[in-house]
Amino acid sequence: MVLGIIKLTYILLGIYLMIACISGTASFIFALILSSLVSIGLDLLVAKYAER
């Protein structure tokens, strides 16, 4: 369940990054920041879930 959510999120991030590449550099930088924040958040969620 958790792995499925993570895979889905990474697929969505990949699509978003491709769109950002096409539309320009500023949004690409924003996308990188956003994706790193999301991956950190996911890592924290997985760690909390694993502790239970």
CSV table of C-alpha atoms in Angstrom, one decimal:
chain,number,residue,atom,x,y,z
A,1,MET,CA,0.0,0.0,0.0
A,2,VAL,CA,2.7,2.5,1.1
A,3,LEU,CA,5.0,1.5,-1.8
A,4,GLY,CA,2.2,1.9,-4.3
A,5,ILE,CA,1.6,5.5,-3.0
A,6,ILE,CA,5.3,6.2,-3.3
A,7,LYS,CA,5.6,4.8,-6.8
A,8,LEU,CA,2.5,6.9,-7.9
A,9,THR,CA,4.0,10.0,-6.4
A,10,TYR,CA,7.3,9.5,-8.2
A,11,ILE,CA,5.5,8.9,-11.5
A,12,LEU,CA,3.5,12.2,-11.0
A,13,LEU,CA,6.7,14.0,-10.1
A,14,GLY,CA,8.4,12.7,-13.2
A,15,ILE,CA,5.6,13.9,-15.4
A,16,TYR,CA,5.7,17.3,-13.6
A,17,LEU,CA,9.4,17.6,-14.1
A,18,MET,CA,9.0,16.8,-17.9
A,19,ILE,CA,6.4,19.6,-18.1
A,20,ALA,CA,8.7,21.9,-16.2
A,21,CYS,CA,11.6,21.2,-18.6
A,22,ILE,CA,9.4,22.0,-21.6
A,23,SER,CA,8.0,25.2,-20.1
A,24,GLY,CA,11.2,26.7,-18.8
A,25,THR,CA,14.1,26.9,-16.3
A,26,ALA,CA,12.4,28.9,-13.5
A,27,SER,CA,9.5,26.3,-13.2
A,28,PHE,CA,12.1,23.5,-13.5
A,29,ILE,CA,14.0,24.9,-10.4
A,30,PHE,CA,10.6,25.2,-8.6
A,31,ALA,CA,9.8,21.6,-9.6
A,32,LEU,CA,13.2,20.4,-8.2
A,33,ILE,CA,12.6,22.2,-4.9
A,34,LEU,CA,9.0,20.8,-4.7
A,35,SER,CA,10.1,17.2,-5.6
A,36,SER,CA,12.9,17.3,-2.9
A,37,LEU,CA,10.4,18.5,-0.3
A,38,VAL,CA,7.9,15.8,-1.3
A,39,SER,CA,10.5,13.1,-1.2
A,40,ILE,CA,11.7,14.3,2.3
A,41,GLY,CA,8.0,14.2,3.4
A,42,LEU,CA,7.6,10.7,2.0
A,43,ASP,CA,10.7,9.5,3.8
A,44,LEU,CA,9.3,10.9,7.1
A,45,LEU,CA,5.9,9.3,6.5
A,46,VAL,CA,7.5,5.9,5.7
A,47,ALA,CA,9.7,6.1,8.8
A,48,LYS,CA,6.7,6.9,11.0
A,49,TYR,CA,4.7,4.1,9.3
A,50,ALA,CA,7.6,1.6,9.9
A,51,GLU,CA,7.8,2.5,13.6
A,52,ARG,CA,4.3,1.3,14.3
